[in-house]
CSV table of C-alpha atoms in Angstrom, one decimal:
chain,number,residue,atom,x,y,z
A,1,MET,CA,-8.4,-38.9,67.7
A,2,LYS,CA,-7.8,-35.3,69.0
A,3,TRP,CA,-7.8,-32.1,67.1
A,4,GLY,CA,-4.8,-29.9,67.9
A,5,SER,CA,-6.8,-26.7,67.6
A,6,ASP,CA,-8.6,-27.8,70.7
A,7,PHE,CA,-5.8,-29.7,72.4
A,8,LYS,CA,-2.6,-27.8,73.4
A,9,LEU,CA,0.4,-29.0,75.4
A,10,ASN,CA,3.7,-27.6,76.4
A,11,SER,CA,6.1,-30.0,74.7
A,12,SER,CA,6.5,-32.7,72.1
A,13,GLU,CA,7.2,-35.1,75.0
A,14,GLU,CA,3.8,-34.4,76.5
A,15,CYS,CA,2.2,-34.8,73.1
A,16,CYS,CA,3.8,-38.2,72.6
A,17,ARG,CA,2.8,-39.2,76.2
A,18,ALA,CA,-0.8,-38.3,75.5
A,19,CYS,CA,-0.8,-40.6,72.5
A,20,LYS,CA,0.7,-43.4,74.5
A,21,GLU,CA,-1.9,-43.0,77.1
A,22,MET,CA,-4.4,-44.1,74.5
A,23,CYS,CA,-2.8,-47.6,74.5
A,24,GLU,CA,-4.1,-50.4,76.6
A,25,GLY,CA,-1.4,-51.2,79.2
A,26,ASP,CA,2.3,-50.9,78.5
A,27,ASP,CA,2.2,-53.1,75.4
A,28,GLY,CA,-1.5,-53.2,74.4
A,29,PRO,CA,-3.2,-52.0,71.2
A,30,CYS,CA,-3.3,-48.3,70.7
A,31,LEU,CA,-6.2,-46.1,69.6
A,32,CYS,CA,-3.5,-43.5,68.8
A,33,ASP,CA,-0.4,-44.4,66.7
A,34,SER,CA,0.9,-41.1,65.7
A,35,TRP,CA,1.2,-37.5,67.0
A,36,VAL,CA,2.1,-34.1,65.6
A,37,PHE,CA,3.2,-31.1,67.6
A,38,CYS,CA,3.9,-27.5,66.9
A,39,GLY,CA,6.6,-26.4,69.3
A,40,ASN,CA,8.3,-23.3,67.9
A,41,LYS,CA,6.7,-20.2,69.4
A,42,GLN,CA,7.9,-17.8,66.8
A,43,ASP,CA,7.1,-20.0,63.7
A,44,CYS,CA,4.0,-21.6,65.0
A,45,GLY,CA,2.4,-18.4,66.2
A,46,SER,CA,-1.2,-19.0,67.4
A,47,ARG,CA,-0.8,-22.7,66.6
A,48,PHE,CA,2.0,-23.1,69.2
A,49,GLY,CA,1.3,-26.0,71.5
A,50,GLU,CA,-1.1,-27.8,69.1
A,51,CYS,CA,-1.0,-31.5,69.6
A,52,TRP,CA,-2.7,-33.6,67.0
A,53,LEU,CA,-3.3,-37.3,67.9
A,54,LYS,CA,-4.0,-39.6,65.0
A,55,LYS,CA,-4.7,-43.1,63.9
A,56,GLN,CA,-3.1,-44.1,60.7
A,57,LYS,CA,-4.6,-46.4,58.1
A,58,ASP,CA,-1.3,-48.2,58.1
A,59,ALA,CA,1.3,-47.4,60.8
A,60,LEU,CA,4.1,-48.8,58.7
A,61,ASP,CA,3.1,-46.5,55.8
A,62,PRO,CA,2.1,-43.3,57.6
A,63,ASP,CA,0.8,-40.2,55.9
A,64,TRP,CA,4.0,-38.3,55.5
A,65,ARG,CA,3.8,-34.6,54.8
A,66,ASP,CA,6.9,-32.4,54.6
A,67,SER,CA,10.3,-33.0,56.2
A,68,GLY,CA,13.5,-31.0,56.7
A,69,ASP,CA,14.8,-28.1,58.8
A,70,LYS,CA,12.1,-25.6,57.6
A,71,VAL,CA,9.2,-27.7,58.8
A,72,ILE,CA,7.8,-26.3,62.1
A,73,TRP,CA,6.0,-29.5,63.2
A,74,THR,CA,7.5,-32.4,65.1
A,75,SER,CA,5.9,-35.9,64.7
A,76,GLY,CA,6.3,-39.4,65.9
A,77,LEU,CA,4.9,-42.9,65.9
A,78,VAL,CA,3.6,-45.1,68.7
A,79,PHE,CA,3.4,-48.9,68.3
A,80,GLY,CA,1.3,-51.0,70.6
A,81,LYS,CA,1.3,-54.8,71.1
A,82,GLY,CA,1.7,-56.6,67.8
A,83,GLU,CA,2.3,-53.4,65.9
A,84,GLY,CA,5.5,-52.0,64.4
A,85,ILE,CA,6.7,-55.4,63.5
A,86,ILE,CA,8.5,-55.9,60.2
A,87,LYS,CA,10.2,-58.9,58.6
A,88,LEU,CA,13.9,-59.4,57.8
A,89,LYS,CA,14.0,-61.9,55.0
A,90,THR,CA,17.1,-64.1,54.4
A,91,GLU,CA,17.6,-67.4,52.6
A,92,HIS,CA,17.9,-69.0,56.1
A,93,GLY,CA,14.5,-67.9,57.2
A,94,ILE,CA,12.5,-64.8,58.1
A,95,VAL,CA,13.2,-62.8,61.3
A,96,ASN,CA,10.5,-60.7,62.9
A,97,VAL,CA,11.7,-57.4,64.2
A,98,LYS,CA,9.9,-55.0,66.6
A,99,LEU,CA,10.9,-51.4,65.8
A,100,PHE,CA,11.6,-48.7,68.5
A,101,PRO,CA,10.2,-45.3,67.2
A,102,ASP,CA,10.2,-43.9,70.8
A,103,CYS,CA,14.0,-43.8,71.2
A,104,ALA,CA,15.1,-44.1,67.5
A,105,PRO,CA,12.7,-42.1,65.4
A,106,HIS,CA,15.3,-41.2,62.7
A,107,SER,CA,16.3,-44.8,62.4
A,108,VAL,CA,12.8,-46.1,62.2
A,109,TYR,CA,12.0,-43.5,59.5
A,110,TYR,CA,14.8,-44.9,57.4
A,111,ILE,CA,13.7,-48.5,57.8
A,112,LEU,CA,10.1,-47.6,56.8
A,113,GLU,CA,11.5,-46.0,53.7
A,114,LEU,CA,13.3,-49.3,52.9
A,115,LEU,CA,9.9,-51.1,53.0
A,116,SER,CA,8.8,-49.0,50.0
A,117,LEU,CA,11.7,-50.1,47.8
A,118,GLN,CA,11.1,-52.7,45.1
A,119,HIS,CA,14.5,-54.2,45.9
A,120,CYS,CA,17.4,-54.1,48.4
A,121,ALA,CA,20.2,-55.1,46.1
A,122,GLY,CA,23.5,-54.8,48.0
A,123,CYS,CA,21.8,-55.4,51.4
A,124,GLN,CA,23.5,-58.3,53.0
A,125,PHE,CA,25.1,-59.9,56.1
A,126,TYR,CA,28.9,-60.1,55.7
A,127,ARG,CA,30.2,-60.8,59.2
A,128,ALA,CA,29.2,-63.6,61.5
A,129,GLU,CA,30.6,-64.4,65.0
A,130,SER,CA,29.1,-66.9,67.4
A,131,ARG,CA,28.8,-66.6,71.2
A,132,GLY,CA,31.8,-68.9,71.5
A,133,ASN,CA,32.7,-69.7,75.1
A,134,SER,CA,32.0,-66.2,76.4
A,135,TRP,CA,28.2,-66.1,76.5
A,136,ASP,CA,25.6,-68.6,77.5
A,137,LEU,CA,22.4,-69.5,75.6
A,138,GLN,CA,20.5,-66.6,77.1
A,139,GLY,CA,23.2,-64.2,76.1
A,140,ASN,CA,24.6,-63.7,79.6
A,141,HIS,CA,28.4,-63.2,79.9
A,142,ILE,CA,30.2,-66.2,81.4
A,143,GLU,CA,32.3,-65.1,84.4
A,144,HIS,CA,36.0,-64.7,83.8
A,145,ALA,CA,35.5,-65.3,80.0
A,146,PRO,CA,36.9,-62.7,77.5
A,147,TYR,CA,34.5,-60.2,75.9
A,148,GLY,CA,35.6,-61.4,72.5
A,149,PRO,CA,36.6,-62.3,69.9
A,150,PRO,CA,34.2,-63.8,68.8
A,151,TYR,CA,31.8,-60.9,69.6
A,152,ALA,CA,28.5,-62.7,69.4
A,153,LEU,CA,26.9,-60.9,66.5
A,154,ILE,CA,26.0,-60.9,62.8
A,155,GLN,CA,26.8,-57.7,60.9
A,156,GLY,CA,25.5,-56.4,57.6
A,157,THR,CA,24.5,-53.4,55.5
A,158,VAL,CA,21.3,-51.9,54.2
A,159,ASP,CA,23.1,-49.6,51.7
A,160,ALA,CA,20.9,-50.6,48.7
A,161,TYR,CA,22.2,-49.9,45.2
A,162,GLY,CA,20.7,-46.8,43.6
A,163,THR,CA,19.7,-45.2,46.9
A,164,VAL,CA,21.3,-42.3,48.8
A,165,PHE,CA,21.9,-43.0,52.5
A,166,LYS,CA,22.0,-40.1,55.0
A,167,ASP,CA,23.9,-40.7,58.2
A,168,ILE,CA,21.7,-41.6,61.1
A,169,PRO,CA,22.2,-39.3,64.2
A,170,GLN,CA,23.1,-40.9,67.6
A,171,GLU,CA,19.8,-41.7,69.3
A,172,ALA,CA,19.1,-42.5,73.0
A,173,CYS,CA,18.2,-46.1,73.1
A,174,PRO,CA,18.8,-49.1,75.5
A,175,THR,CA,22.1,-50.9,75.9
A,176,ILE,CA,22.7,-53.9,73.7
A,177,ARG,CA,21.1,-57.1,74.7
A,178,ARG,CA,20.4,-60.4,73.0
A,179,GLY,CA,18.3,-59.7,69.9
A,180,SER,CA,19.1,-56.0,69.7
A,181,ILE,CA,19.5,-54.5,66.2
A,182,ALA,CA,21.8,-51.5,66.2
A,183,TRP,CA,23.7,-49.3,63.8
A,184,VAL,CA,27.5,-49.5,63.4
A,185,GLY,CA,28.3,-45.8,63.8
A,186,SER,CA,25.8,-43.7,61.8
A,187,GLY,CA,24.9,-46.6,59.4
A,188,PRO,CA,24.1,-48.0,56.9
A,189,ASP,CA,26.0,-51.0,58.4
A,190,PHE,CA,24.2,-52.6,61.4
A,191,PHE,CA,24.4,-55.7,63.6
A,192,ILE,CA,22.2,-58.1,65.5
A,193,SER,CA,23.5,-59.1,68.8
A,194,LEU,CA,23.5,-62.7,70.1
A,195,ALA,CA,24.5,-61.5,73.6
A,196,ASN,CA,23.9,-59.0,76.3
A,197,HIS,CA,26.7,-56.6,75.7
A,198,HIS,CA,26.4,-54.5,78.9
A,199,GLU,CA,30.1,-53.6,78.5
A,200,TRP,CA,29.3,-51.6,75.4
A,201,LYS,CA,26.9,-49.4,77.5
A,202,LYS,CA,25.1,-46.9,75.1
A,203,ALA,CA,27.8,-46.8,72.4
A,204,TYR,CA,25.3,-47.8,69.6
A,205,THR,CA,21.9,-46.7,68.5
A,206,VAL,CA,19.4,-49.6,69.0
A,207,PHE,CA,16.5,-49.3,66.6
A,208,GLY,CA,14.8,-52.6,67.0
A,209,GLN,CA,14.6,-56.1,68.6
A,210,VAL,CA,14.4,-59.5,67.1
A,211,LEU,CA,11.5,-61.5,68.5
A,212,PRO,CA,12.8,-64.2,70.8
A,213,GLU,CA,11.3,-67.1,68.8
A,214,ASP,CA,13.3,-66.0,65.7
A,215,MET,CA,16.8,-65.9,67.4
A,216,GLU,CA,17.5,-69.4,66.2
A,217,ILE,CA,17.7,-68.1,62.6
A,218,VAL,CA,20.2,-65.5,63.8
A,219,GLU,CA,22.2,-68.2,65.6
A,220,LYS,CA,22.2,-70.3,62.4
A,221,ILE,CA,23.7,-67.5,60.4
A,222,SER,CA,26.3,-66.9,63.0
A,223,GLN,CA,27.5,-70.5,62.5
A,224,LEU,CA,28.0,-70.3,58.8
A,225,PRO,CA,31.6,-70.7,57.3
A,226,THR,CA,33.8,-67.7,57.8
A,227,ILE,CA,37.3,-66.4,56.9
A,228,PRO,CA,39.4,-64.7,59.7
A,229,ASP,CA,40.3,-61.1,59.1
A,230,VAL,CA,41.6,-58.0,61.0
A,231,TRP,CA,39.8,-54.6,60.9
A,232,SER,CA,41.5,-51.7,62.7
A,233,ASN,CA,43.5,-54.2,64.8
A,234,VAL,CA,40.3,-56.1,65.7
A,235,LYS,CA,40.0,-59.8,64.8
A,236,VAL,CA,36.8,-60.5,63.0
A,237,ALA,CA,35.1,-63.4,61.1
A,238,VAL,CA,33.9,-62.6,57.6
A,239,LEU,CA,31.3,-64.8,55.9
A,240,GLU,CA,32.7,-66.9,53.0
A,241,ARG,CA,29.5,-66.2,51.2
A,242,PRO,CA,27.5,-63.1,52.2
A,243,VAL,CA,23.8,-63.6,53.0
A,244,PRO,CA,21.4,-61.3,51.1
A,245,LEU,CA,18.8,-59.6,53.2
A,246,ARG,CA,15.7,-57.5,52.8
A,247,PHE,CA,13.3,-55.7,55.2
A,248,ILE,CA,9.7,-56.4,54.1
A,249,ARG,CA,6.2,-55.7,55.4
A,250,MET,CA,4.1,-58.1,57.3
A,251,ARG,CA,1.1,-59.3,55.3
A,252,LYS,CA,-2.1,-57.8,56.5
A,253,SER,CA,-4.7,-60.2,57.9
A,254,PRO,CA,-7.6,-60.7,55.5
């Protein structure tokens, strides 16, 4: 879309913003869905400031080059309306998830890697707690009610057998609201929230959001039979039978 040799900016933030400006509205389709920036003056040399704006053949399977500390380029993805949506498959139904590459690039990178796996053996939900009497149907906290337990969430892991998981760094994302998907610590355990947990502030990295129409499946899982347990002095509800899960790609339209 734009050749970096002819398009130079001062920062990766400006490069990302330039890509976003090629989207129609705040959540419309994007002519640009990825950007690459060279921001190290010493290592980039004459290429310092180059901002390459690109359109991938498949935004969920981008053209990866090199990665690691020695790479001088910074890159990112931009998803417009209807883009960046993957499926979370369970035996109770399929949940559509919108990914957040803007604020959680490391997290989204890992999830996209999971899409390439032929299996996700070991990936499962193992904890389920309903909204109880503390949150209403919209996920709002009921005045004077306790903040848990139950904590209005389902929790699982994407630590697939045969894979090596690298801790996800803390990333600056929104506070937890109904439908948020966030890491527990640095992963690979994660949870989907059934409530607006403003009391948690920004303690967790949110890397995606369940589409509203699919929250009934999350609610269904939260109502499955559980066994009470205590983790680090916190009362929790563990599923009697874990629910296998897998992140999969959306099928392309013919």
